[in-house]
Amino acid sequence: MGTEQDADAAIAPARRRGRPAKSASIADDTRSSIVAAAATEFARDGYDSTSMRGIARAAAVDPALVRHYFTSKADLFAEAIAAPMRPDRMVKRALAGPRDQVGVNLVRYLVETLDQPGASDRVIRMLHTALGQEFAARMLRQFIIREVLKRIAKELGEKDSELRASFAATQVVGLVVARYGIRIEPLASASPDEVVNRIGPVVQWHLMGNPLP
Amino acid sequence: MGTEQDADAAIAPARRRGRPAKSASIADDTRSSIVAAAATEFARDGYDSTSMRGIARAAAVDPALVRHYFTSKADLFAEAIAAPMRPDRMVKRALAGPRDQVGVNLVRYLVETLDQPGASDRVIRMLHTALGQEFAARMLRQFIIREVLKRIAKELGEKDSELRASFAATQVVGLVVARYGIRIEPLASASPDEVVNRIGPVVQWHLMGNPLP
């Protein structure tokens, strides 16, 4: 499972993570062939039905080697789609604080990450692909449900938590698309604080029903 | 300016609207050449800097002829990008009711429109294009700001109405992307009432600060 350092490194180039210090071109090749096999397997079978073991088989390497490079299926998936932002880690971090601050913490982390120069480009590219190709949409959907929504639901423990989490996702996805993709003004130029103050409480309300300010 | 019937016809094939009853292939050709010229002008100059007169010039037709086929620049733009949904008309309809129902009315109209079979496909395709090509993003951005946000702001009359409207747009855009594009569950299968109850009040809060239920 990921560490806090992983979360901080979420926007660092993904291909450097997990590479052994004494990497040689053979190790690079092995790693690349695992990622390539993963991309093929995910695309064909979707996120849920793809296993680390199946990817190892497709890449013709030992499963232990896959686990040497990637700590989880989510890790490998993120690399396969070259995602710079890790919603699963974002959620983990937000859930680490007080329950009534989940929305604000999540939005602050998101905005601080994506406001950095160039950071939002790949996220927008990923959303662009997901809106254009069904297999990409399916992968992203399954990843979000499995690694984000179910995790939140489990943590919050309420009956309709998954439904709540999926509605919270609409506000988060919409913020990303409108601020960083279409860049609607004055939202796109609004300060991080302004965004956190106006979006954070909504995410919190969606998740837990806390009253808005 | 559009009528209420226009709003109901928002998902009907756009190219049939405004065509004279006795249309001949010459009229079709003229209309098509106006739309083609508009697409070129909008793409080159953006939404704000393109005029009906300039489009007429580019299409080598009389400006009166452009106005014969299209009641406004927004009409022509919507046709140029083949938009099945008209956010400007949606907003107009939502603003026609009581002020504390703007959010709920807007979301209900949106969901009832896009839940119809096939209706969301072109909206998602438009968003896909806008996330992939800067000129498409610019056009969509300018259209939304000019025809949607400024209209809401003018109607609500508050100092920060444009900022509020752009934040409301995040919730609306996110609903469209998550429910109809990525199709995140359980949101994607939720009933229209469920969506209206969970998204409508948020849009209302973004716009006017009304407390959430």
CSV table of C-alpha atoms in Angstrom, one decimal:
chain,number,residue,atom,x,y,z
A,1,MET,CA,0.0,0.0,0.0
A,2,GLY,CA,1.1,3.6,-0.6
A,3,THR,CA,2.9,5.7,1.9
A,4,GLU,CA,2.6,9.4,2.7
A,5,GLN,CA,5.6,10.0,0.6
A,6,ASP,CA,3.8,8.4,-2.3
A,7,ALA,CA,1.1,11.0,-1.9
A,8,ASP,CA,3.6,13.8,-2.0
A,9,ALA,CA,5.3,12.3,-5.0
A,10,ALA,CA,2.0,12.0,-6.9
A,11,ILE,CA,2.9,14.6,-9.5
A,12,ALA,CA,6.5,13.4,-9.9
A,13,PRO,CA,7.2,11.5,-13.1
A,14,ALA,CA,5.6,8.1,-12.4
A,15,ARG,CA,8.2,6.1,-14.2
A,16,ARG,CA,10.9,6.8,-11.7
A,17,ARG,CA,9.0,5.5,-8.8
A,18,GLY,CA,10.0,2.1,-7.6
A,19,ARG,CA,12.9,1.7,-9.8
A,20,PRO,CA,15.9,0.1,-8.1
A,21,ALA,CA,18.9,2.3,-7.4
A,22,LYS,CA,21.1,0.2,-9.6
A,23,SER,CA,18.7,0.1,-12.5
A,24,ALA,CA,20.1,-1.1,-15.7
A,25,SER,CA,18.5,-1.1,-19.1
A,26,ILE,CA,17.3,-4.7,-18.5
A,27,ALA,CA,15.4,-3.6,-15.4
A,28,ASP,CA,14.0,-0.7,-17.5
A,29,ASP,CA,12.9,-3.0,-20.2
A,30,THR,CA,11.3,-5.4,-17.7
A,31,ARG,CA,9.4,-2.6,-16.1
A,32,SER,CA,8.3,-1.2,-19.4
A,33,SER,CA,7.1,-4.6,-20.6
A,34,ILE,CA,5.0,-5.0,-17.4
A,35,VAL,CA,3.4,-1.5,-17.9
A,36,ALA,CA,2.7,-2.3,-21.6
A,37,ALA,CA,1.2,-5.7,-20.6
A,38,ALA,CA,-0.9,-4.0,-17.9
A,39,ALA,CA,-2.2,-1.4,-20.4
A,40,THR,CA,-3.3,-4.2,-22.7
A,41,GLU,CA,-4.9,-6.3,-20.0
A,42,PHE,CA,-6.7,-3.4,-18.4
A,43,ALA,CA,-8.1,-2.2,-21.8
A,44,ARG,CA,-9.3,-5.7,-22.7
A,45,ASP,CA,-10.7,-6.9,-19.3
A,46,GLY,CA,-11.3,-3.7,-17.4
A,47,TYR,CA,-9.9,-2.7,-14.0
A,48,ASP,CA,-11.9,-5.1,-11.9
A,49,SER,CA,-11.1,-8.3,-13.9
A,50,THR,CA,-7.4,-7.7,-14.3
A,51,SER,CA,-5.1,-9.1,-11.7
A,52,MET,CA,-1.4,-8.6,-10.9
A,53,ARG,CA,-0.9,-12.3,-11.7
A,54,GLY,CA,-2.6,-12.0,-15.1
A,55,ILE,CA,-0.4,-9.1,-15.9
A,56,ALA,CA,2.7,-11.0,-14.9
A,57,ARG,CA,1.6,-13.9,-17.2
A,58,ALA,CA,1.0,-11.5,-20.1
A,59,ALA,CA,4.4,-9.9,-19.6
A,60,ALA,CA,6.0,-13.3,-19.2
A,61,VAL,CA,7.6,-12.5,-15.9
A,62,ASP,CA,7.3,-13.8,-12.4
A,63,PRO,CA,4.4,-12.3,-10.3
A,64,ALA,CA,7.0,-11.4,-7.6
A,65,LEU,CA,8.7,-9.2,-10.1
A,66,VAL,CA,5.5,-7.3,-10.8
A,67,ARG,CA,5.1,-6.7,-7.0
A,68,HIS,CA,8.8,-5.6,-6.9
A,69,TYR,CA,8.0,-2.7,-9.2
A,70,PHE,CA,4.4,-1.9,-8.2
A,71,THR,CA,3.0,-2.1,-4.7
A,72,SER,CA,-0.6,-2.5,-5.9
A,73,LYS,CA,-2.9,-2.9,-8.9
A,74,ALA,CA,-3.9,0.8,-8.4
A,75,ASP,CA,-0.2,1.8,-8.7
A,76,LEU,CA,0.2,-0.2,-11.9
A,77,PHE,CA,-3.0,1.1,-13.4
A,78,ALA,CA,-2.0,4.7,-12.6
A,79,GLU,CA,1.2,4.1,-14.5
A,80,ALA,CA,-0.5,2.4,-17.4
A,81,ILE,CA,-2.7,5.4,-18.0
A,82,ALA,CA,0.2,7.8,-17.0
A,83,ALA,CA,-2.0,9.5,-14.4
A,84,PRO,CA,-0.2,12.3,-12.6
A,85,MET,CA,-2.8,12.6,-9.9
A,86,ARG,CA,-3.8,9.8,-7.7
A,87,PRO,CA,-7.4,10.1,-6.5
A,88,ASP,CA,-6.9,7.1,-4.3
A,89,ARG,CA,-4.0,8.8,-2.4
A,90,MET,CA,-5.9,12.1,-2.3
A,91,VAL,CA,-8.8,10.4,-0.6
A,92,LYS,CA,-6.5,8.5,1.8
A,93,ARG,CA,-5.0,11.8,2.9
A,94,ALA,CA,-8.3,13.6,3.2
A,95,LEU,CA,-9.7,10.7,5.4
A,96,ALA,CA,-6.6,11.0,7.7
A,97,GLY,CA,-8.0,14.2,9.2
A,98,PRO,CA,-11.1,15.1,11.2
A,99,ARG,CA,-14.3,13.8,9.7
A,100,ASP,CA,-15.9,17.2,9.3
A,101,GLN,CA,-12.8,18.4,7.3
A,102,VAL,CA,-12.7,15.7,4.7
A,103,GLY,CA,-14.2,17.9,1.9
A,104,VAL,CA,-12.1,20.9,2.6
A,105,ASN,CA,-8.9,18.8,3.0
A,106,LEU,CA,-9.6,16.9,-0.2
A,107,VAL,CA,-10.2,20.1,-2.3
A,108,ARG,CA,-7.2,21.9,-0.8
A,109,TYR,CA,-4.9,19.0,-1.7
A,110,LEU,CA,-6.4,18.8,-5.2
A,111,VAL,CA,-6.1,22.5,-6.0
A,112,GLU,CA,-2.6,22.8,-4.5
A,113,THR,CA,-1.5,19.8,-6.7
A,114,LEU,CA,-3.2,20.9,-9.9
A,115,ASP,CA,-2.4,24.6,-9.7
A,116,GLN,CA,1.3,23.7,-10.1
A,117,PRO,CA,2.5,24.5,-13.7
A,118,GLY,CA,1.8,21.7,-16.1
A,119,ALA,CA,0.3,19.4,-13.4
A,120,SER,CA,-3.2,19.5,-14.8
A,121,ASP,CA,-2.3,18.8,-18.4
A,122,ARG,CA,-2.1,15.0,-18.0
A,123,VAL,CA,-5.2,14.8,-15.9
A,124,ILE,CA,-7.2,16.7,-18.5
A,125,ARG,CA,-5.7,14.4,-21.2
A,126,MET,CA,-6.8,11.4,-19.3
A,127,LEU,CA,-10.4,12.8,-18.9
A,128,HIS,CA,-10.3,13.7,-22.6
A,129,THR,CA,-9.5,10.1,-23.5
A,130,ALA,CA,-12.1,8.7,-21.1
A,131,LEU,CA,-14.8,10.8,-22.7
A,132,GLY,CA,-13.8,9.6,-26.2
A,133,GLN,CA,-13.1,5.9,-25.7
A,134,GLU,CA,-15.4,3.5,-23.9
A,135,PHE,CA,-12.5,1.3,-22.7
A,136,ALA,CA,-10.8,4.2,-21.1
A,137,ALA,CA,-14.1,5.4,-19.5
A,138,ARG,CA,-14.6,1.9,-18.2
A,139,MET,CA,-11.1,1.7,-16.7
A,140,LEU,CA,-11.4,5.1,-15.1
A,141,ARG,CA,-14.9,4.3,-13.8
A,142,GLN,CA,-13.9,1.0,-12.2
A,143,PHE,CA,-10.7,2.6,-10.7
A,144,ILE,CA,-12.7,5.4,-9.2
A,145,ILE,CA,-15.4,3.1,-7.8
A,146,ARG,CA,-13.0,0.5,-6.5
A,147,GLU,CA,-10.1,2.7,-5.2
A,148,VAL,CA,-11.9,5.9,-4.3
A,149,LEU,CA,-15.7,5.6,-3.6
A,150,LYS,CA,-15.7,2.2,-1.9
A,151,ARG,CA,-12.8,3.3,0.2
A,152,ILE,CA,-14.7,6.5,1.3
A,153,ALA,CA,-17.8,4.5,1.9
A,154,LYS,CA,-16.0,1.9,4.0
A,155,GLU,CA,-14.4,4.7,6.1
A,156,LEU,CA,-17.6,6.7,6.6
A,157,GLY,CA,-19.6,3.6,7.3
A,158,GLU,CA,-23.0,5.0,6.4
A,159,LYS,CA,-25.7,3.1,4.5
A,160,ASP,CA,-25.7,5.3,1.4
A,161,SER,CA,-22.0,6.2,1.5
A,162,GLU,CA,-21.3,4.9,-1.9
A,163,LEU,CA,-24.1,6.9,-3.4
A,164,ARG,CA,-22.9,10.0,-1.4
A,165,ALA,CA,-19.3,9.4,-2.6
A,166,SER,CA,-20.4,9.2,-6.2
A,167,PHE,CA,-22.2,12.5,-5.9
A,168,ALA,CA,-19.1,14.1,-4.2
A,169,ALA,CA,-17.2,12.9,-7.3
A,170,THR,CA,-19.4,15.0,-9.5
A,171,GLN,CA,-18.3,18.2,-7.7
A,172,VAL,CA,-14.7,17.2,-7.8
A,173,VAL,CA,-14.6,16.1,-11.4
A,174,GLY,CA,-16.6,19.3,-12.4
A,175,LEU,CA,-14.0,21.5,-10.6
A,176,VAL,CA,-11.2,19.8,-12.5
A,177,VAL,CA,-12.9,20.1,-15.9
A,178,ALA,CA,-14.1,23.7,-15.5
A,179,ARG,CA,-11.0,25.2,-13.8
A,180,TYR,CA,-8.3,23.3,-15.6
A,181,GLY,CA,-9.9,22.0,-18.8
A,182,ILE,CA,-12.4,24.5,-20.2
A,183,ARG,CA,-11.0,27.2,-17.9
A,184,ILE,CA,-14.2,29.0,-17.2
A,185,GLU,CA,-13.7,32.5,-15.7
A,186,PRO,CA,-13.8,33.9,-13.1
A,187,LEU,CA,-13.4,30.4,-11.6
A,188,ALA,CA,-10.2,29.6,-13.4
A,189,SER,CA,-8.4,32.7,-11.9
A,190,ALA,CA,-9.9,32.4,-8.5
A,191,SER,CA,-7.5,31.9,-5.6
A,192,PRO,CA,-7.0,28.5,-4.1
A,193,ASP,CA,-8.7,29.7,-0.9
A,194,GLU,CA,-11.7,30.9,-2.8
A,195,VAL,CA,-12.0,27.5,-4.5
A,196,VAL,CA,-11.5,25.6,-1.2
A,197,ASN,CA,-14.1,27.8,0.6
A,198,ARG,CA,-16.7,27.3,-2.2
A,199,ILE,CA,-16.1,23.7,-3.2
A,200,GLY,CA,-14.8,22.0,0.0
A,201,PRO,CA,-18.1,22.5,2.0
A,202,VAL,CA,-20.1,21.1,-1.0
A,203,VAL,CA,-18.0,17.9,-1.1
A,204,GLN,CA,-18.5,17.6,2.7
A,205,TRP,CA,-22.2,18.0,2.3
A,206,HIS,CA,-22.3,15.4,-0.4
A,207,LEU,CA,-20.3,13.0,1.7
A,208,MET,CA,-21.8,13.5,5.2
A,209,GLY,CA,-24.6,16.0,5.0
A,210,ASN,CA,-22.8,18.7,7.1
A,211,PRO,CA,-24.6,22.0,6.7
A,212,LEU,CA,-23.0,24.6,4.4
A,213,PRO,CA,-21.7,27.9,5.8
B,1,MET,CA,-34.5,35.4,-29.3
B,2,GLY,CA,-35.5,31.8,-28.5
B,3,THR,CA,-39.0,30.8,-27.5
B,4,GLU,CA,-40.2,28.2,-25.0
B,5,GLN,CA,-40.7,25.9,-27.9
B,6,ASP,CA,-37.0,26.3,-28.8
B,7,ALA,CA,-36.1,25.0,-25.4
B,8,ASP,CA,-38.3,21.9,-25.8
B,9,ALA,CA,-36.8,21.3,-29.2
B,10,ALA,CA,-33.2,21.6,-27.8
B,11,ILE,CA,-32.5,17.9,-28.4
B,12,ALA,CA,-34.2,17.7,-31.8
B,13,PRO,CA,-31.8,17.6,-34.8
B,14,ALA,CA,-30.6,21.2,-35.0
B,15,ARG,CA,-30.3,21.4,-38.7
B,16,ARG,CA,-34.1,21.2,-39.1
B,17,ARG,CA,-34.7,24.2,-37.0
B,18,GLY,CA,-35.5,27.5,-38.8
B,19,ARG,CA,-35.6,25.9,-42.2
B,20,PRO,CA,-38.3,27.4,-44.4
B,21,ALA,CA,-41.2,25.1,-45.2
B,22,LYS,CA,-40.5,25.3,-48.9
B,23,SER,CA,-36.9,24.5,-48.6
B,24,ALA,CA,-35.0,23.6,-51.7
B,25,SER,CA,-31.5,22.4,-52.1
B,26,ILE,CA,-30.4,26.0,-52.7
B,27,ALA,CA,-31.7,27.0,-49.3
B,28,ASP,CA,-30.0,24.0,-47.8
B,29,ASP,CA,-26.7,24.9,-49.5
B,30,THR,CA,-26.9,28.5,-48.3
B,31,ARG,CA,-27.7,27.4,-44.8
B,32,SER,CA,-24.8,24.9,-44.8
B,33,SER,CA,-22.4,27.5,-46.1
B,34,ILE,CA,-23.3,29.9,-43.4
B,35,VAL,CA,-22.8,27.2,-40.7
B,36,ALA,CA,-19.4,26.2,-42.3
B,37,ALA,CA,-18.3,29.9,-42.4
B,38,ALA,CA,-19.4,30.3,-38.8
B,39,ALA,CA,-17.4,27.3,-37.7
B,40,THR,CA,-14.3,28.7,-39.3
B,41,GLU,CA,-14.8,32.2,-37.9
B,42,PHE,CA,-15.5,31.0,-34.4
B,43,ALA,CA,-12.5,28.7,-34.5
B,44,ARG,CA,-10.2,31.5,-35.7
B,45,ASP,CA,-11.5,34.4,-33.7
B,46,GLY,CA,-13.3,32.9,-30.7
B,47,TYR,CA,-16.9,33.4,-29.7
B,48,ASP,CA,-16.6,36.9,-28.5
B,49,SER,CA,-14.9,38.4,-31.5
B,50,THR,CA,-17.1,36.7,-34.1
B,51,SER,CA,-20.1,38.7,-35.4
B,52,MET,CA,-23.1,37.7,-37.4
B,53,ARG,CA,-22.0,40.3,-39.9
B,54,GLY,CA,-18.5,38.8,-40.2
B,55,ILE,CA,-20.0,35.4,-40.7
B,56,ALA,CA,-22.2,36.7,-43.5
B,57,ARG,CA,-19.1,38.3,-45.1
B,58,ALA,CA,-17.2,35.0,-44.9
B,59,ALA,CA,-20.1,33.1,-46.3
B,60,ALA,CA,-20.6,35.8,-49.0
B,61,VAL,CA,-24.3,36.2,-48.2
B,62,ASP,CA,-26.3,39.2,-47.0
B,63,PRO,CA,-26.4,39.6,-43.2
B,64,ALA,CA,-30.2,39.5,-43.3
B,65,LEU,CA,-30.0,36.0,-44.7
B,66,VAL,CA,-27.9,34.9,-41.7
B,67,ARG,CA,-30.6,36.4,-39.4
B,68,HIS,CA,-33.3,34.6,-41.5
B,69,TYR,CA,-31.8,31.2,-40.5
B,70,PHE,CA,-30.5,32.0,-37.1
B,71,THR,CA,-32.1,34.2,-34.4
B,72,SER,CA,-28.8,34.9,-32.6
B,73,LYS,CA,-25.1,34.3,-32.5
B,74,ALA,CA,-25.7,31.7,-29.8
B,75,ASP,CA,-28.0,29.8,-32.2
B,76,LEU,CA,-25.4,29.8,-34.9
B,77,PHE,CA,-22.7,28.8,-32.5
B,78,ALA,CA,-24.7,25.9,-31.2
B,79,GLU,CA,-25.2,24.7,-34.7
B,80,ALA,CA,-21.6,25.2,-35.6
B,81,ILE,CA,-20.5,22.9,-32.8
B,82,ALA,CA,-23.6,20.7,-33.3
B,83,ALA,CA,-24.6,21.1,-29.6
B,84,PRO,CA,-27.8,19.1,-28.8
B,85,MET,CA,-28.2,20.9,-25.4
B,86,ARG,CA,-28.5,24.6,-25.1
B,87,PRO,CA,-27.2,25.8,-21.7
B,88,ASP,CA,-28.3,29.3,-22.5
B,89,ARG,CA,-31.9,28.1,-22.9
B,90,MET,CA,-31.7,25.9,-19.9
B,91,VAL,CA,-30.6,28.9,-17.8
B,92,LYS,CA,-33.4,31.0,-19.3
B,93,ARG,CA,-36.0,28.4,-18.3
B,94,ALA,CA,-34.5,28.0,-14.8
B,95,LEU,CA,-34.6,31.8,-14.2
B,96,ALA,CA,-38.2,32.0,-15.2
B,97,GLY,CA,-39.3,30.3,-11.9
B,98,PRO,CA,-39.0,31.5,-8.3
B,99,ARG,CA,-35.5,32.6,-7.3
B,100,ASP,CA,-35.1,29.9,-4.6
B,101,GLN,CA,-35.9,27.2,-7.2
B,102,VAL,CA,-33.3,28.1,-9.8
B,103,GLY,CA,-30.9,25.3,-8.9
B,104,VAL,CA,-33.5,22.6,-8.7
B,105,ASN,CA,-35.3,23.7,-11.9
B,106,LEU,CA,-32.0,23.8,-13.8
B,107,VAL,CA,-30.9,20.4,-12.7
B,108,ARG,CA,-34.3,18.8,-13.4
B,109,TYR,CA,-34.4,20.2,-16.9
B,110,LEU,CA,-30.8,19.1,-17.5
B,111,VAL,CA,-31.4,15.5,-16.3
B,112,GLU,CA,-34.7,15.1,-18.0
B,113,THR,CA,-33.1,16.2,-21.3
B,114,LEU,CA,-29.9,14.1,-21.1
B,115,ASP,CA,-31.6,11.0,-19.7
B,116,GLN,CA,-33.4,10.5,-23.0
B,117,PRO,CA,-31.7,7.8,-25.2
B,118,GLY,CA,-28.8,9.1,-27.2
B,119,ALA,CA,-29.3,12.7,-26.0
B,120,SER,CA,-26.0,12.9,-24.0
B,121,ASP,CA,-23.8,11.5,-26.7
B,122,ARG,CA,-23.2,14.7,-28.5
B,123,VAL,CA,-22.8,16.7,-25.3
B,124,ILE,CA,-20.1,14.3,-24.2
B,125,ARG,CA,-18.5,14.5,-27.6
B,126,MET,CA,-18.4,18.3,-27.4
B,127,LEU,CA,-16.8,18.1,-23.9
B,128,HIS,CA,-14.3,15.6,-25.3
B,129,THR,CA,-13.4,17.9,-28.1
B,130,ALA,CA,-13.1,20.9,-25.7
B,131,LEU,CA,-10.7,19.0,-23.5
B,132,GLY,CA,-8.6,18.0,-26.4
B,133,GLN,CA,-8.4,21.2,-28.5
B,134,GLU,CA,-7.7,24.6,-27.3
B,135,PHE,CA,-9.8,26.4,-29.9
B,136,ALA,CA,-12.8,24.3,-28.9
B,137,ALA,CA,-12.2,24.9,-25.2
B,138,ARG,CA,-12.0,28.7,-25.9
B,139,MET,CA,-15.2,28.7,-27.9
B,140,LEU,CA,-17.1,26.7,-25.3
B,141,ARG,CA,-15.6,28.9,-22.5
B,142,GLN,CA,-16.6,32.1,-24.2
B,143,PHE,CA,-20.0,30.8,-25.0
B,144,ILE,CA,-20.6,29.7,-21.4
B,145,ILE,CA,-19.4,33.0,-19.9
B,146,ARG,CA,-21.3,35.2,-22.4
B,147,GLU,CA,-24.5,33.3,-22.8
B,148,VAL,CA,-24.8,31.5,-19.4
B,149,LEU,CA,-22.9,33.1,-16.6
B,150,LYS,CA,-23.3,36.7,-17.5
B,151,ARG,CA,-27.0,36.1,-18.0
B,152,ILE,CA,-27.4,34.5,-14.6
B,153,ALA,CA,-25.3,37.3,-13.0
B,154,LYS,CA,-27.4,40.0,-14.5
B,155,GLU,CA,-30.5,38.3,-13.4
B,156,LEU,CA,-29.4,37.7,-9.8
B,157,GLY,CA,-27.9,41.2,-9.6
B,158,GLU,CA,-25.4,40.4,-6.8
B,159,LYS,CA,-21.9,41.7,-6.7
B,160,ASP,CA,-20.1,38.4,-7.0
B,161,SER,CA,-22.8,36.7,-9.2
B,162,GLU,CA,-20.4,35.9,-12.1
B,163,LEU,CA,-18.0,34.2,-9.7
B,164,ARG,CA,-21.0,32.3,-8.1
B,165,ALA,CA,-22.3,31.3,-11.5
B,166,SER,CA,-18.9,29.9,-12.5
B,167,PHE,CA,-18.8,27.8,-9.4
B,168,ALA,CA,-22.4,26.6,-10.1
B,169,ALA,CA,-21.0,25.6,-13.5
B,170,THR,CA,-18.5,23.2,-11.9
B,171,GLN,CA,-21.3,21.3,-10.3
B,172,VAL,CA,-23.4,21.1,-13.5
B,173,VAL,CA,-20.4,20.2,-15.7
B,174,GLY,CA,-19.3,17.6,-13.2
B,175,LEU,CA,-22.7,16.0,-13.1
B,176,VAL,CA,-22.8,15.7,-16.9
B,177,VAL,CA,-19.2,14.3,-17.1
B,178,ALA,CA,-19.6,11.8,-14.2
B,179,ARG,CA,-23.2,10.6,-14.9
B,180,TYR,CA,-23.2,10.6,-18.8
B,181,GLY,CA,-19.5,10.5,-19.7
B,182,ILE,CA,-17.5,8.3,-17.2
B,183,ARG,CA,-20.8,6.9,-15.9
B,184,ILE,CA,-19.7,6.5,-12.3
B,185,GLU,CA,-21.9,4.2,-10.2
B,186,PRO,CA,-24.2,4.4,-8.3
B,187,LEU,CA,-24.7,8.0,-9.6
B,188,ALA,CA,-25.1,6.9,-13.2
B,189,SER,CA,-28.1,4.6,-12.3
B,190,ALA,CA,-29.6,7.0,-9.7
B,191,SER,CA,-33.2,8.2,-10.4
B,192,PRO,CA,-33.7,11.7,-11.8
B,193,ASP,CA,-35.3,12.7,-8.4
B,194,GLU,CA,-32.3,11.5,-6.5
B,195,VAL,CA,-30.1,13.6,-8.8
B,196,VAL,CA,-32.3,16.6,-8.5
B,197,ASN,CA,-32.4,16.3,-4.7
B,198,ARG,CA,-28.7,16.0,-4.3
B,199,ILE,CA,-27.4,18.4,-7.0
B,200,GLY,CA,-30.2,21.0,-7.3
B,201,PRO,CA,-29.6,22.5,-3.8
B,202,VAL,CA,-25.9,22.6,-4.4
B,203,VAL,CA,-26.4,24.7,-7.6
B,204,GLN,CA,-28.7,26.9,-5.6
B,205,TRP,CA,-26.2,27.3,-2.8
B,206,HIS,CA,-23.4,28.2,-5.3
B,207,LEU,CA,-25.7,30.8,-7.0
B,208,MET,CA,-27.4,32.4,-4.1
B,209,GLY,CA,-26.1,30.9,-0.8
B,210,ASN,CA,-29.5,29.3,0.2
B,211,PRO,CA,-28.9,26.8,3.0
B,212,LEU,CA,-28.8,23.2,2.0
B,213,PRO,CA,-31.4,20.7,3.3
